[in-house]
Coordinates of C-alpha atoms in Angstrom, one line a residue:
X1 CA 108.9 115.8 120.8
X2 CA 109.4 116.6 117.2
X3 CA 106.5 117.4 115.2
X4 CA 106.1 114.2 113.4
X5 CA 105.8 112.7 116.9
X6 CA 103.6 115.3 118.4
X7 CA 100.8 114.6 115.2
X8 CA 101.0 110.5 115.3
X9 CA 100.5 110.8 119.3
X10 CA 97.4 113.2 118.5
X11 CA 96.6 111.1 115.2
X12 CA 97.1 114.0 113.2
X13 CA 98.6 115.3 110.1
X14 CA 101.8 117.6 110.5
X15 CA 100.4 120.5 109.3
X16 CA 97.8 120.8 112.2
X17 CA 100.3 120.6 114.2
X18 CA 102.5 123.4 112.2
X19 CA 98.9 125.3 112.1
X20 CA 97.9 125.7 115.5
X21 CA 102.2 126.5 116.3
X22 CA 102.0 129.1 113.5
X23 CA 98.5 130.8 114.8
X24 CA 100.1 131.0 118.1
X25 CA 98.1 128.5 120.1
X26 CA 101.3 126.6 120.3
X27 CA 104.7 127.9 121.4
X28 CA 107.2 124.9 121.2
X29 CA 110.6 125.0 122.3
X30 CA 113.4 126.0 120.0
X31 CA 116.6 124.2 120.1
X32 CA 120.3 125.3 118.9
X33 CA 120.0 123.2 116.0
X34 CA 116.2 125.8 114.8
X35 CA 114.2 122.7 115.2
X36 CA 110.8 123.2 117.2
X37 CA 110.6 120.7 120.0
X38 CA 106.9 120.2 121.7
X39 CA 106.5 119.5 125.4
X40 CA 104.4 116.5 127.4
X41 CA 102.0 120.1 127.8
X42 CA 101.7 121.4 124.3
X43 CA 100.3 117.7 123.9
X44 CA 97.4 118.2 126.5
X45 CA 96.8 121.9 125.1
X46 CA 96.6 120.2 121.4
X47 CA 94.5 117.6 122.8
X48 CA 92.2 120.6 124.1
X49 CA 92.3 122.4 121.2
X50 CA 91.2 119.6 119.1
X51 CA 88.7 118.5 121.3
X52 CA 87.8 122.2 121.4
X53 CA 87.1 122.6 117.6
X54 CA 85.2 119.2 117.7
X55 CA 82.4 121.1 119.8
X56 CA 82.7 123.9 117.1
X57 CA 84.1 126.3 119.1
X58 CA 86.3 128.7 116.9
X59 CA 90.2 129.5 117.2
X60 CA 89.3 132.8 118.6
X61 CA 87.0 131.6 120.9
X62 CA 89.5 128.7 122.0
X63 CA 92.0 131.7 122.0
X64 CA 89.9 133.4 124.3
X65 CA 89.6 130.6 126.9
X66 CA 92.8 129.5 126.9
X67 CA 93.7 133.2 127.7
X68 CA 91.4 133.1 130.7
X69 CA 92.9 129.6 131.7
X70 CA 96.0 131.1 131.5
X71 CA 95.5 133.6 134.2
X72 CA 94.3 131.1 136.8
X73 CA 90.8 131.9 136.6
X74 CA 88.0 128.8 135.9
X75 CA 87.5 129.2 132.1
X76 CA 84.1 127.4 132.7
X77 CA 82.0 130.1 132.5
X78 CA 83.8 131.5 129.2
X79 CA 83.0 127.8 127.8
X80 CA 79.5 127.8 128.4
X81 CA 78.7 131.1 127.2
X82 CA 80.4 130.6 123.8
X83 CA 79.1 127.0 123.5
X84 CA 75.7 128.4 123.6
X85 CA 76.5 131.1 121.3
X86 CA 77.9 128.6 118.5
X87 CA 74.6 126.9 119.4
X88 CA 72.6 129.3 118.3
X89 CA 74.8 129.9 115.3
X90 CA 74.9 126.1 114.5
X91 CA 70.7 125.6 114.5
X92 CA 70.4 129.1 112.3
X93 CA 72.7 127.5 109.8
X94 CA 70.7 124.1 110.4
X95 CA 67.2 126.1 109.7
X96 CA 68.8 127.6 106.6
X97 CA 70.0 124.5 105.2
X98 CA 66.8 123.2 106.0
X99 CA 65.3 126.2 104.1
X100 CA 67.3 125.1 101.0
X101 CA 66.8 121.8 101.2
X102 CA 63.1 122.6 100.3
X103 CA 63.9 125.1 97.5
X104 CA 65.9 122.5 96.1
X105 CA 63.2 119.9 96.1
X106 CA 61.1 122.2 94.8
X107 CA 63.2 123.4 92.2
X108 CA 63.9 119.6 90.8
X109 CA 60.3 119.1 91.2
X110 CA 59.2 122.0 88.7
X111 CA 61.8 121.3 86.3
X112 CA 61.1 117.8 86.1
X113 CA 59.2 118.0 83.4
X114 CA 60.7 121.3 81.7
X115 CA 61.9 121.8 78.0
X116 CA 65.8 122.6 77.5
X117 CA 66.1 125.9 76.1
X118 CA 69.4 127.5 74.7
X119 CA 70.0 131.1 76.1
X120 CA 68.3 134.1 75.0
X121 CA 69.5 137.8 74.8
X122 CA 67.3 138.0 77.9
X123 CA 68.0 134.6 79.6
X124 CA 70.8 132.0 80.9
X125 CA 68.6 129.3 82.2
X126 CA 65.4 129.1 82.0
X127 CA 64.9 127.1 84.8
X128 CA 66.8 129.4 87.2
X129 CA 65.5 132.7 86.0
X130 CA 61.9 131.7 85.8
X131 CA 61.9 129.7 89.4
X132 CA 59.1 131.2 91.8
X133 CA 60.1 130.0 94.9
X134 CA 61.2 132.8 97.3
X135 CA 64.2 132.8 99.5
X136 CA 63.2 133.4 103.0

């Protein structure tokens, strides 16, 4: 398979597919001619890969298992401990966002009902510089 063919089987754009070849987590063939051609199993390892990053694991954790994989060993254990780990990442962002989320509200709350003020020698925006609410 061509690249063209390898992305409209995985209904993907060609430069995922030139992506993941140039990181490495691809190694087509190479034919007289210099054009890359993909094996029936650079489809499955896309279709991994993809399916991989869907879950949120990283390149260099999908690096990582595929490495393990590679030398015959169960990669199972490798998943679950990084799945948790992006877990734990994933609901730290979610509680920061969270956070935000509520200094934003708060901040278009208190300035509902504020003036408009040019800048100073001492200020930007008023509303930013004088806003109380802490960052946590």
């Amino acid at each position: 398979m061509r690249v063209k063919q390898i992305a409209d089987a995985l209904d993907i754009s060609v430069d995922t597919v030139r992506y993941y070849t140039r990181i490495g987590l691809l190694v087509p063939n190479r034919s007289h001619n210099g054009y890359k051609y993909y094996r029936p199993a650079d489809v499955t390892r896309l279709r991994f890969i993809l399916s991989a990053r869907s879950l949120g694991f990283s390149v260099n954790d999908i690096k990582e298992i595929l490495v393990t994989s590679s030398q015959t060993n169960a990669p199972c254990p490798t998943v679950r401990r990084l799945i948790e780990k992006r877990l734990k990442e994933t609901e730290q962002r979610y509680q920061d966002m969270h956070e935000l989320r509520e200094r934003m509200r708060l901040a278009t709350s208190e300035w509902q009902n504020k003036p408009d003020q040019p800048p100073t020698a001492d200020t930007i925006c008023h509303l930013i510089e004088g806003f109380t609410a802490l960052k946590s």
